[in-house]
Amino acid sequence: MNPSEPAARRVSPVFVVFLRIVTTLFAATLLWQPISAGTFVSGQPGMMTWHAVGAALAMFLTLPMMLAGLLLLVGGGTRWPLAASALLLVLVIAQMAAGSTRVLAVHLPLGTALFGAGMAFAWWSWTKRAGQRRRSGRAATAVAR
């Protein structure tokens, strides 16, 4: 095996590190959300402000996540991180709207779903697959044979 071949099948490590940083920050922000909400419910009304700050930060972090997804795509990586980041942006905005209007029947389950999706996305970004190039249609067919 040619020593340069594995590198040729990898996306730029800079793109992968960027993705890992922003998805981990996003996941940490999502972890903060139930903590701040629970503290608010426990009798500390000032925590609602910190809950709103966490929501704004989560929304903000989806933008560099989309950039990381775009960089991965341009670098030959898989397409889904860009699509997932865009979907997460839409869901975070819907979550913020449900929370600000106190529609808890939507806000709580959507928050749980966002938490799971954010954690899964961050976990995936730390796997080897995050840095792999996607296979072209021909290569995938040739490998399958």
Short mmCIF file of C-alpha atoms in Angstrom, two decimals:
data_model
loop_
_atom_site.label_atom_id
_atom_site.label_comp_id
_atom_site.label_asym_id
_atom_site.label_seq_id
_atom_site.Cartn_x
_atom_site.Cartn_y
_atom_site.Cartn_z
CA MET A 1 0.00 0.00 0.00
CA ASN A 2 1.30 3.44 -0.93
CA PRO A 3 1.93 5.57 2.22
CA SER A 4 0.28 8.59 0.59
CA GLU A 5 -2.86 6.64 -0.31
CA PRO A 6 -4.60 6.83 3.09
CA ALA A 7 -4.11 10.60 3.16
CA ALA A 8 -5.61 10.84 -0.32
CA ARG A 9 -8.77 9.17 1.00
CA ARG A 10 -9.09 11.57 3.94
CA VAL A 11 -10.69 14.97 4.24
CA SER A 12 -8.38 17.75 5.44
CA PRO A 13 -7.74 17.28 9.17
CA VAL A 14 -8.33 21.01 9.69
CA PHE A 15 -11.93 20.62 8.48
CA VAL A 16 -12.46 17.63 10.75
CA VAL A 17 -11.00 19.43 13.79
CA PHE A 18 -13.23 22.44 13.09
CA LEU A 19 -16.26 20.14 12.89
CA ARG A 20 -15.28 18.44 16.14
CA ILE A 21 -14.90 21.75 17.97
CA VAL A 22 -18.24 23.20 16.90
CA THR A 23 -20.24 19.99 17.38
CA THR A 24 -18.74 19.51 20.83
CA LEU A 25 -19.56 23.10 21.80
CA PHE A 26 -23.09 22.60 20.44
CA ALA A 27 -23.48 19.40 22.47
CA ALA A 28 -22.19 21.13 25.61
CA THR A 29 -24.68 23.94 25.07
CA LEU A 30 -27.49 21.41 24.71
CA LEU A 31 -26.33 19.74 27.92
CA TRP A 32 -26.58 23.11 29.69
CA GLN A 33 -30.20 23.62 28.64
CA PRO A 34 -31.92 21.05 30.92
CA ILE A 35 -29.61 22.05 33.77
CA SER A 36 -30.59 25.70 33.52
CA ALA A 37 -34.28 24.84 33.07
CA GLY A 38 -34.25 22.49 36.05
CA THR A 39 -32.54 25.09 38.22
CA PHE A 40 -35.16 27.64 37.15
CA VAL A 41 -37.98 25.26 38.06
CA SER A 42 -36.27 24.58 41.41
CA GLY A 43 -36.78 28.19 42.41
CA GLN A 44 -34.03 30.29 40.87
CA PRO A 45 -35.84 32.61 38.43
CA GLY A 46 -32.59 34.18 37.19
CA MET A 47 -31.70 30.91 35.49
CA MET A 48 -34.35 31.54 32.84
CA THR A 49 -32.07 34.25 31.47
CA TRP A 50 -29.21 31.75 31.28
CA HIS A 51 -31.54 29.25 29.61
CA ALA A 52 -32.33 31.86 26.94
CA VAL A 53 -28.61 32.60 26.53
CA GLY A 54 -27.99 28.89 26.02
CA ALA A 55 -30.71 28.77 23.37
CA ALA A 56 -29.20 31.73 21.51
CA LEU A 57 -25.76 30.14 21.71
CA ALA A 58 -27.11 26.84 20.36
CA MET A 59 -28.68 28.71 17.44
CA PHE A 60 -25.46 30.63 16.82
CA LEU A 61 -23.36 27.44 16.87
CA THR A 62 -25.40 25.85 14.10
CA LEU A 63 -23.94 28.42 11.69
CA PRO A 64 -20.29 27.34 12.07
CA MET A 65 -21.57 23.74 12.07
CA MET A 66 -23.07 24.43 8.65
CA LEU A 67 -19.76 25.95 7.55
CA ALA A 68 -17.92 22.85 8.80
CA GLY A 69 -20.38 20.67 6.89
CA LEU A 70 -19.81 22.72 3.75
CA LEU A 71 -16.04 22.46 4.15
CA LEU A 72 -16.32 18.69 4.56
CA LEU A 73 -18.47 18.47 1.45
CA VAL A 74 -16.09 20.63 -0.61
CA GLY A 75 -13.17 18.59 0.76
CA GLY A 76 -14.75 15.39 -0.54
CA GLY A 77 -16.47 14.29 2.65
CA THR A 78 -20.01 13.13 3.13
CA ARG A 79 -23.00 15.40 2.49
CA TRP A 80 -25.12 14.71 5.54
CA PRO A 81 -23.30 16.94 8.11
CA LEU A 82 -24.26 20.03 6.10
CA ALA A 83 -27.88 18.90 5.81
CA ALA A 84 -28.01 17.88 9.48
CA SER A 85 -26.61 21.24 10.58
CA ALA A 86 -29.21 23.11 8.52
CA LEU A 87 -31.97 20.93 9.97
CA LEU A 88 -30.63 21.54 13.49
CA LEU A 89 -30.77 25.29 12.84
CA VAL A 90 -34.45 25.02 11.88
CA LEU A 91 -35.21 22.82 14.88
CA VAL A 92 -33.41 25.12 17.32
CA ILE A 93 -35.39 28.09 15.99
CA ALA A 94 -38.62 26.09 16.38
CA GLN A 95 -37.50 25.12 19.89
CA MET A 96 -36.87 28.75 20.80
CA ALA A 97 -40.29 29.73 19.46
CA ALA A 98 -42.01 26.95 21.40
CA GLY A 99 -40.15 27.92 24.57
CA SER A 100 -40.79 31.64 24.31
CA THR A 101 -44.51 31.03 23.76
CA ARG A 102 -44.54 28.45 26.59
CA VAL A 103 -45.80 25.61 24.38
CA LEU A 104 -44.23 23.03 26.64
CA ALA A 105 -45.97 20.11 24.90
CA VAL A 106 -43.65 20.85 21.96
CA HIS A 107 -40.72 22.44 23.80
CA LEU A 108 -39.89 19.50 26.09
CA PRO A 109 -39.95 16.62 23.57
CA LEU A 110 -38.25 18.72 20.91
CA GLY A 111 -35.56 19.63 23.43
CA THR A 112 -35.05 15.96 24.19
CA ALA A 113 -34.79 15.16 20.47
CA LEU A 114 -32.33 18.03 19.92
CA PHE A 115 -30.23 16.81 22.83
CA GLY A 116 -30.04 13.30 21.38
CA ALA A 117 -29.30 14.54 17.87
CA GLY A 118 -26.66 16.98 19.08
CA MET A 119 -24.92 14.33 21.17
CA ALA A 120 -25.00 11.83 18.29
CA PHE A 121 -23.61 14.42 15.86
CA ALA A 122 -20.80 15.34 18.25
CA TRP A 123 -20.02 11.66 18.87
CA TRP A 124 -19.89 10.96 15.12
CA SER A 125 -17.53 13.89 14.57
CA TRP A 126 -14.98 12.16 16.81
CA THR A 127 -15.08 8.89 14.86
CA LYS A 128 -12.73 7.99 12.02
CA ARG A 129 -15.63 8.16 9.58
CA ALA A 130 -15.89 11.93 9.99
CA GLY A 131 -12.63 12.39 8.11
CA GLN A 132 -13.20 9.89 5.33
CA ARG A 133 -13.92 10.88 1.78
CA ARG A 134 -17.17 9.75 0.27
CA ARG A 135 -17.01 7.12 -2.38
CA SER A 136 -18.08 7.99 -5.87
CA GLY A 137 -20.85 5.96 -7.45
CA ARG A 138 -18.38 3.98 -9.56
CA ALA A 139 -16.01 3.26 -6.69
CA ALA A 140 -18.84 2.09 -4.46
CA THR A 141 -20.10 -0.18 -7.22
CA ALA A 142 -16.61 -1.55 -7.88
CA VAL A 143 -16.08 -2.26 -4.18
CA ALA A 144 -19.45 -4.02 -3.95
CA ARG A 145 -18.46 -6.42 -6.76
#
